[in-house]
């Protein structure tokens, strides 16, 4: 049986305790939490695994951007013009980079290339604020 607790932010914390396993997640909508809890309970009953939410085949930085965009749309807040433009730009420039390769050195290289293209350093930094 899952426990649902509404947080002060309006989000829902869902906790599943079953067969000496414990897993918890936070959701914007209670319905999403109920679906997740049912899935976790079934997983625990079937194979004893209480693995958290499955990340949908995210292998590159572009996949991660798409997942973020999809999540924002799911909660009814699609990215506005500025954020959408920044996300499109990042996807075009870094979208093919595999996540394990997206490290400090790769980001510095990205910043240096942007600097050579005569962009302000604050412009490069602002892209990652979103």
CSV table of C-alpha atoms in Angstrom, one decimal:
chain,number,residue,atom,x,y,z
A,1,UNK,CA,0.0,0.0,0.0
A,2,UNK,CA,1.3,3.4,-0.9
A,3,UNK,CA,1.3,6.5,1.2
A,4,UNK,CA,0.5,9.9,-0.3
A,5,UNK,CA,1.5,13.1,1.4
A,6,UNK,CA,0.7,16.5,0.0
A,7,UNK,CA,3.7,18.9,0.5
A,8,UNK,CA,3.6,22.6,1.2
A,9,UNK,CA,4.6,23.2,-2.4
A,10,UNK,CA,1.5,21.4,-3.7
A,11,UNK,CA,3.5,18.5,-4.9
A,12,UNK,CA,2.8,14.9,-3.7
A,13,UNK,CA,5.3,12.7,-2.0
A,14,UNK,CA,4.5,9.0,-2.7
A,15,UNK,CA,6.1,6.3,-0.6
A,16,UNK,CA,5.9,2.6,-1.3
A,17,UNK,CA,6.8,0.1,1.4
A,18,UNK,CA,6.5,-3.5,0.4
A,19,UNK,CA,8.4,-6.7,1.2
A,20,UNK,CA,11.1,-4.9,3.1
A,21,UNK,CA,11.6,-2.5,0.2
A,22,UNK,CA,11.2,1.2,0.3
A,23,UNK,CA,11.0,3.7,-2.5
A,24,UNK,CA,9.8,7.3,-2.7
A,25,UNK,CA,9.2,9.9,-5.4
A,26,UNK,CA,7.7,13.4,-5.7
A,27,UNK,CA,5.1,14.3,-8.3
A,28,UNK,CA,3.2,17.4,-9.3
A,29,UNK,CA,0.0,15.5,-9.7
A,30,UNK,CA,-1.5,12.8,-7.4
A,31,UNK,CA,-2.6,10.8,-10.3
A,32,UNK,CA,1.0,10.5,-11.6
A,33,UNK,CA,2.0,9.3,-8.2
A,34,UNK,CA,-0.8,6.7,-8.0
A,35,UNK,CA,0.3,5.3,-11.4
A,36,UNK,CA,3.9,5.2,-10.3
A,37,UNK,CA,3.1,3.6,-6.9
A,38,UNK,CA,1.1,0.8,-8.7
A,39,UNK,CA,4.0,0.2,-11.0
A,40,UNK,CA,6.5,0.0,-8.2
A,41,UNK,CA,4.3,-2.4,-6.2
A,42,UNK,CA,4.0,-4.6,-9.2
A,43,UNK,CA,7.7,-4.6,-9.8
A,44,UNK,CA,8.4,-5.5,-6.2
A,45,UNK,CA,5.9,-8.3,-6.3
A,46,UNK,CA,7.2,-9.7,-9.6
A,47,UNK,CA,11.0,-9.5,-9.2
A,48,UNK,CA,11.7,-7.9,-5.8
A,49,UNK,CA,13.1,-4.8,-7.5
A,50,UNK,CA,12.1,-1.4,-6.4
A,51,UNK,CA,13.9,0.5,-9.1
A,52,UNK,CA,12.9,4.2,-9.4
A,53,UNK,CA,11.2,5.8,-12.3
A,54,UNK,CA,12.7,4.6,-15.6
A,55,UNK,CA,14.4,7.3,-17.6
A,56,UNK,CA,13.2,6.9,-21.1
A,57,UNK,CA,16.3,5.8,-23.1
A,58,UNK,CA,18.2,9.0,-22.5
A,59,UNK,CA,21.7,8.6,-24.0
A,60,UNK,CA,22.6,12.0,-25.3
A,61,UNK,CA,22.3,15.6,-24.1
A,62,UNK,CA,19.7,16.1,-26.9
A,63,UNK,CA,17.6,13.3,-25.4
A,64,UNK,CA,17.8,14.9,-22.0
A,65,UNK,CA,16.6,18.2,-23.5
A,66,UNK,CA,13.7,16.5,-25.2
A,67,UNK,CA,12.7,14.8,-22.0
A,68,UNK,CA,12.8,18.1,-20.1
A,69,UNK,CA,10.6,19.7,-22.8
A,70,UNK,CA,8.2,16.8,-22.7
A,71,UNK,CA,8.0,17.0,-18.9
A,72,UNK,CA,7.3,20.7,-19.0
A,73,UNK,CA,4.5,20.2,-21.5
A,74,UNK,CA,3.0,17.3,-19.4
A,75,UNK,CA,2.5,19.7,-16.5
A,76,UNK,CA,1.0,22.3,-18.7
A,77,UNK,CA,3.9,24.7,-18.8
A,78,UNK,CA,5.5,24.5,-22.2
A,79,UNK,CA,8.8,26.5,-22.5
A,80,UNK,CA,8.3,30.0,-23.5
A,81,UNK,CA,10.1,31.7,-26.4
A,82,UNK,CA,13.4,32.5,-24.7
A,83,UNK,CA,13.8,29.1,-23.1
A,84,UNK,CA,12.7,27.3,-26.2
A,85,UNK,CA,15.3,29.2,-28.2
A,86,UNK,CA,18.1,28.4,-25.7
A,87,UNK,CA,17.1,24.7,-25.6
A,88,UNK,CA,17.1,24.5,-29.4
A,89,UNK,CA,20.5,26.2,-29.6
A,90,UNK,CA,22.0,23.8,-26.9
A,91,UNK,CA,20.5,20.8,-28.7
A,92,UNK,CA,22.0,21.9,-32.0
A,93,UNK,CA,25.4,22.5,-30.5
A,94,UNK,CA,25.6,19.8,-27.8
A,95,UNK,CA,22.7,17.5,-28.6
A,96,UNK,CA,24.8,14.7,-30.1
A,97,UNK,CA,27.1,14.5,-27.1
A,98,UNK,CA,26.7,11.3,-25.1
A,99,UNK,CA,25.9,11.9,-21.4
A,100,UNK,CA,29.1,10.2,-20.0
A,101,UNK,CA,31.2,12.5,-22.3
A,102,UNK,CA,29.4,15.7,-21.1
A,103,UNK,CA,31.9,16.6,-18.4
A,104,UNK,CA,33.7,19.8,-17.3
A,105,UNK,CA,36.2,19.7,-20.1
A,106,UNK,CA,33.5,19.4,-22.8
A,107,UNK,CA,31.6,22.3,-21.3
A,108,UNK,CA,34.8,24.4,-21.2
A,109,UNK,CA,35.4,23.5,-24.9
A,110,UNK,CA,31.8,24.6,-25.7
A,111,UNK,CA,32.4,27.9,-23.9
A,112,UNK,CA,35.6,28.5,-25.7
A,113,UNK,CA,34.1,27.9,-29.1
A,114,UNK,CA,31.3,30.3,-28.3
A,115,UNK,CA,33.8,32.8,-27.2
A,116,UNK,CA,35.6,32.5,-30.5
A,117,UNK,CA,32.3,33.1,-32.2
A,118,UNK,CA,32.3,36.5,-30.5
A,119,UNK,CA,29.5,35.7,-28.0
A,120,UNK,CA,29.6,37.3,-24.6
A,121,UNK,CA,30.6,34.9,-21.8
A,122,UNK,CA,27.4,35.9,-20.0
A,123,UNK,CA,25.5,34.6,-23.0
A,124,UNK,CA,27.1,31.2,-22.7
A,125,UNK,CA,26.5,31.1,-18.9
A,126,UNK,CA,22.9,32.1,-19.3
A,127,UNK,CA,22.2,29.2,-21.5
A,128,UNK,CA,22.8,26.8,-18.6
A,129,UNK,CA,20.6,28.8,-16.1
A,130,UNK,CA,17.4,27.6,-17.7
